[in-house]
Coordinates of C-alpha atoms in Angstrom, one line a residue:
X1 CA -8.5 -31.2 19.2
X2 CA -7.4 -27.6 18.7
X3 CA -9.9 -25.3 16.9
X4 CA -8.6 -22.1 15.4
X5 CA -10.5 -19.3 13.7
X6 CA -9.0 -17.0 11.0
X7 CA -11.2 -14.0 10.3
X8 CA -10.4 -12.6 6.9
X9 CA -9.3 -14.6 3.8
X10 CA -7.2 -12.0 2.0
X11 CA -3.4 -12.5 1.7
X12 CA -2.8 -12.2 5.5
X13 CA -5.5 -14.7 6.4
X14 CA -4.4 -17.2 3.7
X15 CA -0.7 -16.9 4.8
X16 CA -1.7 -17.5 8.4
X17 CA -3.7 -20.5 7.2
X18 CA -0.7 -21.9 5.3
X19 CA 1.6 -21.5 8.3
X20 CA -0.9 -23.2 10.6
X21 CA -1.2 -26.1 8.3
X22 CA 2.6 -26.5 7.6
X23 CA 3.5 -26.2 11.3
X24 CA 0.8 -28.3 12.8
X25 CA 2.3 -30.7 15.4
X26 CA 2.1 -34.2 14.0
X27 CA 0.5 -35.6 17.2
X28 CA -2.3 -33.0 17.4
X29 CA -5.7 -32.8 15.6
X30 CA -6.3 -29.3 14.3
X31 CA -9.4 -27.8 12.8
X32 CA -9.2 -24.3 11.1
X33 CA -12.3 -22.2 10.4
X34 CA -11.7 -19.5 7.8
X35 CA -14.3 -16.8 7.7
X36 CA -14.9 -14.3 4.9
X37 CA -18.1 -13.5 3.1
X38 CA -16.2 -12.9 -0.1
X39 CA -14.2 -16.2 0.2
X40 CA -10.4 -16.5 -0.6
X41 CA -9.1 -13.1 -1.7
X42 CA -11.4 -11.2 0.5
X43 CA -13.2 -7.9 -0.5
X44 CA -10.2 -6.0 -2.0
X45 CA -9.3 -8.8 -4.4
X46 CA -12.8 -10.1 -5.1
X47 CA -13.5 -11.5 -8.5
X48 CA -16.7 -9.5 -9.1
X49 CA -15.1 -6.1 -9.5
X50 CA -14.1 -3.9 -12.5
X51 CA -11.4 -5.1 -14.8
X52 CA -10.1 -1.5 -14.9
X53 CA -8.4 -1.6 -11.5
X54 CA -4.9 -3.1 -11.6
X55 CA -2.2 -4.0 -9.1
X56 CA 0.7 -1.6 -8.6
X57 CA 3.2 -4.5 -8.3
X58 CA 4.5 -6.5 -11.3
X59 CA 3.3 -10.1 -11.4
X60 CA 6.7 -11.7 -10.7
X61 CA 7.0 -9.8 -7.4
X62 CA 3.8 -11.2 -5.9
X63 CA 3.5 -14.5 -4.0
X64 CA 1.8 -16.2 -1.1
X65 CA 4.4 -19.0 -0.7
X66 CA 6.7 -18.2 2.2
X67 CA 9.5 -20.6 1.3
X68 CA 9.1 -20.4 -2.5
X69 CA 7.2 -23.7 -2.2
X70 CA 5.0 -22.7 -5.2
X71 CA 4.8 -20.3 -8.1
X72 CA 4.7 -16.6 -7.8
X73 CA 1.8 -14.8 -9.6
X74 CA 3.6 -14.6 -13.0
X75 CA 4.7 -18.3 -12.8
X76 CA 1.2 -19.4 -11.9
X77 CA -0.3 -17.3 -14.7
X78 CA 1.9 -19.1 -17.3
X79 CA 1.8 -22.7 -15.9
X80 CA -1.3 -23.2 -13.7
X81 CA -3.8 -20.5 -14.5
X82 CA -5.1 -21.8 -17.9
X83 CA -6.3 -25.1 -16.4
X84 CA -7.6 -23.5 -13.2
X85 CA -9.5 -20.7 -15.1
X86 CA -11.1 -23.3 -17.3
X87 CA -12.3 -25.2 -14.3
X88 CA -14.1 -22.0 -13.1
X89 CA -15.4 -21.1 -16.7
X90 CA -13.2 -18.0 -16.4
X91 CA -10.9 -18.6 -19.4
X92 CA -12.6 -15.9 -21.6
X93 CA -12.9 -13.4 -18.7
X94 CA -9.1 -13.5 -18.1
X95 CA -7.8 -14.5 -21.5
X96 CA -5.8 -11.2 -21.7
X97 CA -4.3 -11.7 -18.3
X98 CA -2.8 -15.1 -19.2
X99 CA -0.9 -13.4 -22.0
X100 CA 0.8 -10.9 -19.7
X101 CA 4.6 -11.0 -19.1
X102 CA 6.3 -11.2 -15.8
X103 CA 6.9 -7.5 -15.5
X104 CA 3.3 -6.5 -16.4
X105 CA 0.6 -5.4 -14.0
X106 CA -2.5 -7.6 -13.9
X107 CA -6.1 -6.8 -12.9
X108 CA -6.6 -6.7 -9.2
X109 CA -9.3 -9.4 -9.4
X110 CA -6.8 -11.7 -11.1
X111 CA -4.7 -11.8 -8.0
X112 CA -8.0 -12.8 -6.2
X113 CA -8.2 -15.8 -8.5
X114 CA -4.6 -16.7 -7.6
X115 CA -5.5 -16.5 -4.0
X116 CA -8.5 -18.9 -4.6
X117 CA -6.1 -21.3 -6.4
X118 CA -3.7 -21.1 -3.5
X119 CA -6.5 -21.9 -1.0
X120 CA -7.5 -24.9 -3.1
X121 CA -3.9 -26.1 -3.2
X122 CA -3.8 -26.0 0.6
X123 CA -6.9 -28.1 0.8
X124 CA -5.6 -30.6 -1.7
X125 CA -2.4 -31.2 0.3
X126 CA -3.9 -31.2 3.8
X127 CA -2.3 -33.5 6.3
X128 CA -4.6 -36.2 7.8
X129 CA -4.6 -34.4 11.2
X130 CA -5.8 -31.1 9.8
X131 CA -9.3 -30.0 8.6
X132 CA -10.1 -26.6 7.1
X133 CA -13.7 -25.2 6.8
X134 CA -14.3 -22.1 4.6
X135 CA -17.3 -20.3 6.0
X136 CA -18.4 -17.6 3.6
X137 CA -20.1 -15.5 6.2
X138 CA -19.4 -12.3 8.1
X139 CA -18.4 -12.7 11.7
X140 CA -20.4 -10.2 13.7
X141 CA -19.4 -10.9 17.3
X142 CA -16.9 -12.6 19.6
X143 CA -17.3 -13.5 23.2
X144 CA -14.6 -14.9 25.6
X145 CA -15.6 -17.5 28.2
X146 CA -13.4 -19.1 30.8
X147 CA -12.8 -22.1 28.6
X148 CA -13.2 -21.0 25.0
X149 CA -13.9 -18.2 22.5
X150 CA -17.4 -18.0 20.9
X151 CA -17.5 -16.7 17.3
X152 CA -20.9 -15.5 16.1
X153 CA -21.8 -15.6 12.4
X154 CA -25.1 -17.1 11.2
X155 CA -24.6 -19.5 14.1
X156 CA -22.1 -19.8 17.0
X157 CA -18.7 -21.5 16.8
X158 CA -16.5 -22.5 19.7
X159 CA -12.8 -22.1 19.1
X160 CA -9.6 -22.1 21.1
X161 CA -7.7 -19.3 19.2
X162 CA -8.6 -16.5 16.9
X163 CA -6.5 -14.7 14.3
X164 CA -7.9 -11.3 13.2
X165 CA -6.8 -10.6 9.6
X166 CA -9.8 -8.4 8.8
X167 CA -8.0 -6.1 6.2
X168 CA -9.4 -2.7 5.2
X169 CA -12.5 -1.5 7.0
X170 CA -14.8 1.4 6.2
X171 CA -14.9 4.2 8.8
X172 CA -17.6 6.4 10.2
X173 CA -17.1 9.8 8.6
X174 CA -15.1 12.5 10.3
X175 CA -16.8 15.7 11.4
X176 CA -15.7 17.5 8.2
X177 CA -16.6 14.5 6.0
X178 CA -20.1 14.3 7.6
X179 CA -20.6 18.0 7.0
X180 CA -19.9 17.4 3.3
X181 CA -22.2 14.4 3.2
X182 CA -25.1 16.4 4.9
X183 CA -24.5 19.3 2.5
X184 CA -24.6 17.0 -0.5
X185 CA -27.8 15.5 0.6
X186 CA -29.4 18.9 1.3
X187 CA -28.5 20.3 -2.1
X188 CA -28.8 17.1 -4.2
X189 CA -25.0 16.9 -4.8
X190 CA -22.8 13.8 -4.9
X191 CA -20.3 13.2 -2.1
X192 CA -18.1 10.1 -1.7
X193 CA -16.0 9.8 1.5
X194 CA -12.8 7.8 1.7
X195 CA -13.4 4.2 0.4
X196 CA -12.5 1.6 -2.2
X197 CA -13.0 3.2 -5.6
X198 CA -14.4 -0.2 -6.9
X199 CA -17.3 0.3 -4.4
X200 CA -18.1 3.8 -5.4
X201 CA -21.4 4.2 -7.3
X202 CA -20.3 6.4 -10.1
X203 CA -23.7 6.1 -11.7
X204 CA -25.0 8.3 -8.9
X205 CA -22.9 11.3 -10.0
X206 CA -24.6 14.5 -11.0
X207 CA -24.2 13.9 -14.7
X208 CA -22.6 16.6 -16.9
X209 CA -21.3 18.5 -13.9
X210 CA -17.7 19.1 -12.8
X211 CA -16.2 16.3 -10.6
X212 CA -13.7 17.3 -7.8
X213 CA -11.2 14.7 -6.6
X214 CA -9.2 15.3 -3.5
X215 CA -6.2 13.0 -3.2
X216 CA -3.5 12.0 -5.8
X217 CA -2.4 8.6 -4.6
X218 CA -3.3 5.1 -5.8
X219 CA -7.0 5.5 -5.3
X220 CA -6.9 8.5 -7.5
X221 CA -5.5 6.5 -10.4
X222 CA -8.2 3.8 -9.8
X223 CA -10.8 6.5 -10.1
X224 CA -9.3 7.8 -13.4
X225 CA -9.4 4.3 -14.9
X226 CA -13.0 3.8 -13.8
X227 CA -14.0 7.2 -15.2
X228 CA -12.5 6.5 -18.6
X229 CA -14.3 3.2 -18.8
X230 CA -17.6 4.9 -17.8
X231 CA -17.1 7.7 -20.4
X232 CA -16.1 5.3 -23.2
X233 CA -13.1 7.3 -24.2
X234 CA -9.9 5.7 -25.6
X235 CA -6.2 6.0 -25.4
X236 CA -4.1 5.6 -28.6
X237 CA -0.3 5.6 -28.8
X238 CA 1.5 8.2 -31.0
X239 CA 5.4 8.3 -31.0
X240 CA 5.6 6.5 -27.6
X241 CA 3.1 9.0 -26.1
X242 CA -0.5 8.4 -25.3
X243 CA -3.3 10.5 -26.7
X244 CA -6.8 10.6 -25.3
X245 CA -9.7 10.4 -27.7
X246 CA -12.8 11.8 -25.9
X247 CA -16.2 10.2 -26.2
X248 CA -17.9 13.5 -25.6
X249 CA -19.3 12.4 -22.2
X250 CA -16.4 13.7 -20.2
X251 CA -17.1 16.3 -17.4
X252 CA -14.2 18.5 -16.2
X253 CA -12.2 16.8 -13.5
X254 CA -10.6 19.1 -10.9
X255 CA -7.9 17.3 -8.9
X256 CA -5.6 18.2 -6.1
X257 CA -4.1 17.4 -2.7
X258 CA -1.9 18.9 0.0
X259 CA 1.3 18.3 -2.1
X260 CA -0.5 19.0 -5.4
X261 CA 1.3 16.2 -7.3
X262 CA 0.5 12.6 -8.1
X263 CA 2.8 10.0 -6.6
X264 CA 6.0 9.3 -8.6
X265 CA 5.3 6.6 -11.2
X266 CA 6.5 3.1 -10.4
X267 CA 9.8 2.5 -12.3
X268 CA 9.7 -0.1 -15.0
X269 CA 10.9 -3.3 -13.3
X270 CA 14.2 -5.0 -14.4
X271 CA 14.7 -7.1 -11.2
X272 CA 14.0 -10.7 -10.8
X273 CA 12.7 -12.1 -7.5
X274 CA 15.5 -12.1 -4.9
X275 CA 17.3 -9.1 -6.5
X276 CA 16.2 -6.5 -3.9
X277 CA 18.6 -3.8 -2.8
X278 CA 21.0 -4.8 -0.1
X279 CA 22.2 -2.4 2.5
X280 CA 25.7 -1.0 2.3
X281 CA 25.4 1.0 5.5
X282 CA 22.2 0.0 7.2
X283 CA 23.2 -3.6 7.8
X284 CA 21.7 -5.7 10.6
X285 CA 25.1 -5.4 12.5
X286 CA 25.0 -1.6 12.1
X287 CA 21.4 -1.4 13.3
X288 CA 22.1 -3.4 16.4
X289 CA 24.7 -0.8 17.4
X290 CA 22.7 2.3 16.1
X291 CA 21.9 4.8 18.8
X292 CA 21.2 7.9 16.6
X293 CA 18.0 9.8 16.0
X294 CA 15.2 9.2 13.5
X295 CA 16.5 12.0 11.3
X296 CA 20.0 10.4 11.2
X297 CA 18.4 7.1 10.2
X298 CA 16.4 8.8 7.4
X299 CA 19.5 10.6 6.2
X300 CA 21.4 7.3 6.0
X301 CA 18.6 5.8 3.9
X302 CA 19.1 8.7 1.5
X303 CA 22.8 8.0 1.4
X304 CA 22.1 4.3 0.6
X305 CA 20.0 5.5 -2.4
X306 CA 22.6 8.0 -3.4
X307 CA 25.3 5.3 -3.6
X308 CA 23.2 3.4 -6.1
X309 CA 22.3 6.6 -8.0
X310 CA 26.0 7.5 -8.4
X311 CA 26.9 4.0 -9.3
X312 CA 24.5 4.2 -12.3
X313 CA 25.0 7.9 -13.1
X314 CA 28.7 7.9 -13.2
X315 CA 29.2 4.4 -14.6
X316 CA 30.6 5.8 -17.9
X317 CA 32.6 8.7 -16.5
X318 CA 36.4 8.7 -16.3
X319 CA 36.7 8.9 -12.5
X320 CA 37.7 5.9 -10.4
X321 CA 34.1 4.9 -9.5
X322 CA 35.0 2.3 -7.0
X323 CA 37.2 4.7 -5.1
X324 CA 34.6 7.4 -5.3
X325 CA 31.8 5.1 -3.9
X326 CA 34.2 4.0 -1.1
X327 CA 34.9 7.6 -0.1
X328 CA 31.2 8.5 -0.4
X329 CA 30.3 5.8 2.0
X330 CA 32.8 6.8 4.6
X331 CA 33.1 10.6 4.4
X332 CA 31.1 13.8 4.2
X333 CA 29.0 13.8 1.0
X334 CA 29.5 17.4 0.0
X335 CA 33.3 17.3 0.4
X336 CA 33.5 14.1 -1.7
X337 CA 31.3 15.4 -4.4
X338 CA 33.4 18.6 -4.6
X339 CA 36.7 16.7 -4.4
X340 CA 35.7 14.6 -7.4
X341 CA 34.2 17.6 -9.2
X342 CA 30.8 16.1 -9.6
X343 CA 28.7 18.7 -11.5
X344 CA 25.3 19.9 -10.2
X345 CA 23.4 18.2 -13.0
X346 CA 25.0 14.8 -12.0
X347 CA 24.0 15.1 -8.3
X348 CA 20.9 13.6 -6.7
X349 CA 18.6 16.5 -5.8
X350 CA 16.2 15.3 -3.0
X351 CA 14.2 18.5 -3.0
X352 CA 13.4 18.0 -6.7
X353 CA 12.2 14.4 -5.9
X354 CA 10.3 15.0 -2.7
X355 CA 9.0 18.6 -3.4
X356 CA 9.2 19.2 -7.1
X357 CA 6.9 22.2 -7.0
X358 CA 8.9 23.9 -4.3
X359 CA 10.0 26.9 -6.5
X360 CA 6.9 26.9 -8.8
X361 CA 4.5 29.9 -8.4
X362 CA 0.8 29.0 -8.2
X363 CA 0.2 30.8 -11.4
X364 CA 2.8 28.6 -13.2
X365 CA 1.6 25.4 -11.7
X366 CA -0.9 24.3 -14.4
X367 CA 1.9 24.4 -17.0
X368 CA 4.5 23.0 -14.7
X369 CA 2.4 19.9 -13.9
X370 CA 2.6 18.5 -17.5
X371 CA 6.3 19.0 -17.6
X372 CA 6.6 17.2 -14.3
X373 CA 4.6 14.3 -15.5
X374 CA 6.7 14.0 -18.7
X375 CA 9.9 14.0 -16.7
X376 CA 8.6 11.5 -14.2
X377 CA 7.5 9.2 -17.0
X378 CA 10.9 9.4 -18.7
X379 CA 12.8 8.6 -15.5
X380 CA 10.5 5.7 -14.7
X381 CA 10.9 4.2 -18.2
X382 CA 14.7 4.0 -17.8
X383 CA 14.0 1.1 -15.4
X384 CA 15.1 0.3 -11.8
X385 CA 18.4 -1.3 -12.9
X386 CA 19.6 1.1 -15.5
X387 CA 18.0 4.4 -14.6
X388 CA 19.9 6.3 -12.0
X389 CA 16.9 8.0 -10.3
X390 CA 14.7 4.9 -10.7
X391 CA 17.4 2.7 -9.1
X392 CA 17.8 5.2 -6.3
X393 CA 14.0 5.2 -5.7
X394 CA 13.9 1.5 -5.7
X395 CA 16.7 1.2 -3.2
X396 CA 14.9 3.8 -0.9
X397 CA 11.8 1.6 -1.2
X398 CA 13.3 -1.8 -0.6
X399 CA 15.5 -1.1 2.5
X400 CA 12.6 -1.5 5.0
X401 CA 14.3 -3.8 7.5
X402 CA 16.1 -1.0 9.4
X403 CA 12.8 0.6 10.2
X404 CA 11.0 -2.6 11.1
X405 CA 14.0 -3.2 13.5
X406 CA 13.5 0.2 15.0
X407 CA 9.8 -0.5 15.5
X408 CA 10.3 -4.0 16.9
X409 CA 13.0 -2.9 19.3
X410 CA 11.0 0.3 20.2
X411 CA 14.1 2.4 19.5
X412 CA 12.2 5.5 18.3
X413 CA 11.2 8.0 20.9
X414 CA 7.4 8.5 21.0
X415 CA 7.6 11.8 19.2
X416 CA 10.0 10.4 16.6
X417 CA 7.7 7.5 16.1
X418 CA 4.5 9.5 15.7
X419 CA 5.6 12.7 14.0
X420 CA 8.9 11.9 12.2
X421 CA 8.5 8.3 11.1
X422 CA 4.7 7.7 10.7
X423 CA 4.3 11.4 9.9
X424 CA 6.8 13.2 7.6
X425 CA 8.9 10.2 6.6
X426 CA 6.0 7.9 5.8
X427 CA 4.3 10.6 3.7
X428 CA 7.5 11.2 1.7
X429 CA 8.1 7.5 1.4
X430 CA 4.6 6.9 0.0
X431 CA 5.0 9.8 -2.5
X432 CA 8.3 8.5 -3.7
X433 CA 7.9 4.8 -3.8
X434 CA 4.3 3.5 -3.9
X435 CA 3.0 5.2 -7.0
X436 CA 1.0 3.6 -9.9
X437 CA 2.5 1.9 -12.9
X438 CA 4.0 4.2 -15.5
X439 CA 1.1 3.5 -17.9
X440 CA -1.2 5.2 -15.4
X441 CA 1.0 8.3 -15.4
X442 CA 1.0 8.3 -19.2
X443 CA -2.8 8.2 -19.2
X444 CA -3.0 11.0 -16.7
X445 CA -0.8 13.1 -18.9
X446 CA -2.9 12.4 -21.9
X447 CA -6.1 13.4 -20.0
X448 CA -4.4 16.7 -18.9
X449 CA -3.3 17.4 -22.4
X450 CA -6.8 16.8 -23.7
X451 CA -8.2 19.3 -21.2
X452 CA -10.2 16.8 -19.3
X453 CA -8.2 17.3 -16.0
X454 CA -7.3 20.5 -14.3
X455 CA -4.7 20.4 -11.5
X456 CA -4.9 22.7 -8.5
X457 CA -1.6 24.0 -7.0
X458 CA -0.6 22.5 -3.6
X459 CA -2.7 23.0 -0.4
X460 CA -6.1 22.1 -1.9
X461 CA -9.1 23.6 -0.1
X462 CA -12.7 22.5 -0.4
X463 CA -15.6 24.8 0.6
X464 CA -19.4 24.5 0.5
X465 CA -21.0 27.5 -1.2
X466 CA -24.2 28.4 -3.1
X467 CA -25.4 24.9 -3.4
X468 CA -22.1 23.5 -4.8
X469 CA -18.6 22.5 -3.7
X470 CA -15.8 25.0 -4.3
X471 CA -12.2 23.8 -4.9
X472 CA -9.1 26.0 -5.0
X473 CA -5.5 26.1 -3.8
X474 CA -4.7 27.9 -0.6
X475 CA -1.8 29.4 -2.5
X476 CA -4.0 30.7 -5.3
X477 CA -7.5 31.2 -4.2
X478 CA -8.4 33.3 -7.2
X479 CA -8.3 30.2 -9.4
X480 CA -11.3 28.3 -8.2
X481 CA -13.8 25.7 -9.6
X482 CA -17.3 24.9 -8.6
X483 CA -18.7 21.3 -8.9
X484 CA -21.7 19.3 -7.8
X485 CA -19.5 16.1 -7.3
X486 CA -16.8 15.7 -4.7
X487 CA -14.8 12.5 -4.2
X488 CA -12.3 11.8 -1.4
X489 CA -9.9 9.8 -3.5
X490 CA -8.2 7.8 -0.8
X491 CA -8.8 4.7 1.3
X492 CA -10.1 5.0 4.8
X493 CA -7.3 5.4 7.4
X494 CA -6.8 2.6 9.9
X495 CA -8.7 3.7 12.9
X496 CA -10.1 1.5 15.7
X497 CA -11.9 4.6 17.0
X498 CA -13.8 5.2 13.8
X499 CA -14.1 1.8 12.2
X500 CA -17.4 0.5 11.0
X501 CA -16.3 -3.1 11.2
X502 CA -19.1 -4.6 13.3
X503 CA -16.8 -7.3 14.8
X504 CA -14.1 -4.9 15.9
X505 CA -16.8 -2.6 17.3
X506 CA -18.3 -5.4 19.4
X507 CA -14.8 -6.4 20.6
X508 CA -13.9 -2.8 21.4
X509 CA -17.2 -2.4 23.3
X510 CA -16.5 -5.5 25.4
X511 CA -13.1 -4.2 26.2
X512 CA -11.2 -6.9 24.3
X513 CA -9.5 -4.4 22.0
X514 CA -7.7 -1.1 22.8
X515 CA -6.3 1.6 20.7
X516 CA -2.6 1.9 20.3
X517 CA -1.3 5.4 21.2
X518 CA 1.8 7.3 22.3
X519 CA 2.2 10.0 24.9
X520 CA 4.6 12.9 24.4
X521 CA 4.6 16.7 25.1
X522 CA 1.9 16.1 27.6
X523 CA -0.6 14.7 25.1
X524 CA -1.8 11.3 24.0
X525 CA -1.6 10.6 20.3
X526 CA -3.6 7.7 18.8
X527 CA -2.1 5.9 15.8
X528 CA -5.3 4.2 14.8
X529 CA -3.9 0.7 15.2
X530 CA -5.1 -2.0 17.5
X531 CA -2.8 -2.5 20.5
X532 CA -0.9 -5.8 20.4
X533 CA 2.1 -7.4 22.1
X534 CA 4.8 -6.8 19.5
X535 CA 6.6 -10.2 19.8
X536 CA 3.5 -12.4 19.5
X537 CA 0.8 -10.0 18.1
X538 CA -1.6 -11.1 20.8
X539 CA -4.2 -8.3 21.4
X540 CA -4.1 -6.2 24.5
X541 CA -7.4 -5.3 26.2
X542 CA -8.5 -2.0 27.6
X543 CA -7.0 -3.0 31.0
X544 CA -3.6 -3.6 29.5
X545 CA -3.9 -7.4 29.8
X546 CA -2.5 -9.5 27.0
X547 CA -5.2 -11.9 25.7
X548 CA -3.4 -15.1 25.1
X549 CA -5.7 -16.6 22.5
X550 CA -6.6 -13.6 20.2
X551 CA -4.1 -12.4 17.6
X552 CA -4.2 -9.7 15.0
X553 CA -2.0 -8.6 12.1
X554 CA -2.2 -6.8 8.8
X555 CA -4.1 -3.6 8.0
X556 CA -5.7 -3.1 11.5
X557 CA -2.2 -2.6 12.9
X558 CA -1.0 0.1 10.4
X559 CA 0.5 2.7 12.7
X560 CA 2.0 0.0 15.0
X561 CA 3.4 -2.1 12.1
X562 CA 4.4 -0.5 8.8
X563 CA 3.4 -1.1 5.2
X564 CA 0.7 -3.6 5.9
X565 CA -1.1 -3.2 2.6
X566 CA 1.8 -4.7 0.6
X567 CA 1.6 -8.2 -0.7
X568 CA 4.6 -10.4 0.0
X569 CA 7.5 -10.6 -2.5
X570 CA 9.1 -14.0 -3.4
X571 CA 12.7 -14.9 -2.4
X572 CA 12.7 -12.0 0.1
X573 CA 12.0 -13.3 3.6
X574 CA 9.1 -11.0 3.5
X575 CA 7.9 -9.5 6.8
X576 CA 4.4 -10.9 6.4
X577 CA 5.7 -14.4 6.6
X578 CA 7.8 -13.4 9.7
X579 CA 4.7 -12.1 11.5
X580 CA 2.6 -15.1 10.5
X581 CA 5.3 -17.4 11.9
X582 CA 5.3 -15.4 15.1
X583 CA 1.6 -15.9 15.6
X584 CA 1.6 -19.6 14.6
X585 CA 4.5 -20.4 16.9
X586 CA 2.7 -18.8 19.8
X587 CA -0.5 -20.7 19.0
X588 CA 1.3 -24.0 18.9
X589 CA 3.6 -23.3 21.8

C-alpha cells in the first residue's frame, strides 16, 4: 500500500487530491491523508468568516475540475448548491449567494462551501483501491527516516510521500514592523502588521481616532468593506453612482502607498469560460525561438494588448482595420500609427495606465484621485469584450503562458528574473490586472466624496512621534495626519526566512527545506520561495539534494512560480492542474 499525505486542504491541496485519486494505478492500494485544521477550503476560504469579504473573480471563472468534469462555481451555485446548503443547514446563511448571476462576485466563504462539496464528491466517487482520511489537525513536524516519512499532528503518521500545499502563512514581523508594534504597545496604540483582514481584531482599534492604512491593493478593499460593516453605514445608488450614508461612527481613514493609487478596478466580465485571450505574437512556437531580453518580452505583451485595444477602439472608423492590425503586428508601432493618422486620443497611453499620477503635483493629488476613480470605474464598466481599455487590460492579464515558459525553461538572466520580472513587471501587472470588482471602486469613491477617506500623494511615509503614528507623502510632507491606529493593508509576503508556519520552521531547521535565491552583481538575492526542482516540484534540501518523496506547490513557491494565489479557471488548461499533474506523475512513477 502507498500512503500519501497532503498538508493543506485549500484549492491546491484539493486539486492534488483529485489528481491522486483520478490517476491511481488500478493495481495499487493508495491511502491519502489530508491535513487541515479548517477542513476543505483551508483558512482563507473558511466558512466562519465575515460575509463582507468577496472574491475578485466572477463565479463562472472559478473551478476545481481540471478536465471540466464537474460544474464551475456559478454552475454549482445554480444546480447543486441549494440541496448541499440545506444538508448543512446553511440555506438561510447563503440565500443571497444562490441568487447571484454567473458574472457576479460571491462571498469568499461561499467558495469555501464549494470546496467542501468538491471534497465530498471526491469521497462519494472513490475507487475501491483508494481511501481518503480528512484529519482536521495542524501538522507540527515532519521527520524523514530511511524507510518512511513521519508526520506529527496530535499523533504520528507514517507515510511514503508528502505534498506541501500549506497556502498563506503569517510571518514574523520585519525590523520596521516590530518597531511599530513595540511603539504601539508602549503608547497604547493599535498596530496591525501584514495579515488576512478577516483575522484582524478591529474591535481593538482606538475608538474615535484616525485610522491609517498603508497599502491600496486587494487587502485594502477588504478592510474598507469590514470597516463599513463595523460602522453601520450604508451605500445607496443615485443615477448609477453610489452615495455613502454615514452612521456617525466613522473615524477619518488616511490611506496611501508607494504608488498612491488603488489598483485598477476589475473590468465587468463579458467572457464565458474558454474565451481567454489568445496570443497573436507570443505563441508557443514564437517563445520556443525567442532569445530576446525580458524588456523585449514585456514590450511584446504590451503590443498584444494594443492590438486588442485598436481592434475595439477603431472598430467603427473608416480605415481598413484588418490591414491596419496586420501592419501593426509586423512593423514599427509609431510609424504605423502615424501612417494611418491615428489621433492621440485614440492611442493607448501606457503611462496613463501604469502611472496615472505621473504629472500630478502633490497639492493637486486629493482632487485628482476622485477623477481618477471616476474614469477607472467608467472604463471598467464598458466590459472586457466591448471596452477598448478593459479588453486590453484583460489581454495583458490573460497571456501568462509566455512568462511561465520563461520561468520553466530558466530563460531569464538572474537579474532579469529578480529585478525586472518579479520586481517592476510584477508590480505593474498587479496594479493593472488584479484589482477589486468595480463595485468596490464605486464604494471607495463614495467614501472619498463623503469625506471619510483622505488619500495621500505617492511615496507614503509613516513616522512615530509624540505618542502617535504620523502619515504623509514624501512628495508633500507639509500635508500630514496623526493617528493612533496603523494597519499594514497587505498579506504577508512569501518568505521561508520569516515564516511563522511551525511545520515549515521545523523542516527548515532540520535542513529539509532551503530558500530559493539568485546571485547577480556579486550578491545573493532571496525570493522568499522554497527551493524545488522545477520539473517535479520535489523540495531541495540545504545541501542541494532533491528529496524524492516531498513535494511543494502553491503560495510557498511564489517567487519561483508566479501568480500562485489565483484559483483555476475552467476550460483553460490552467497551470495549477499542470503542476498538480507533474507532482502526481512523479509520485506514481
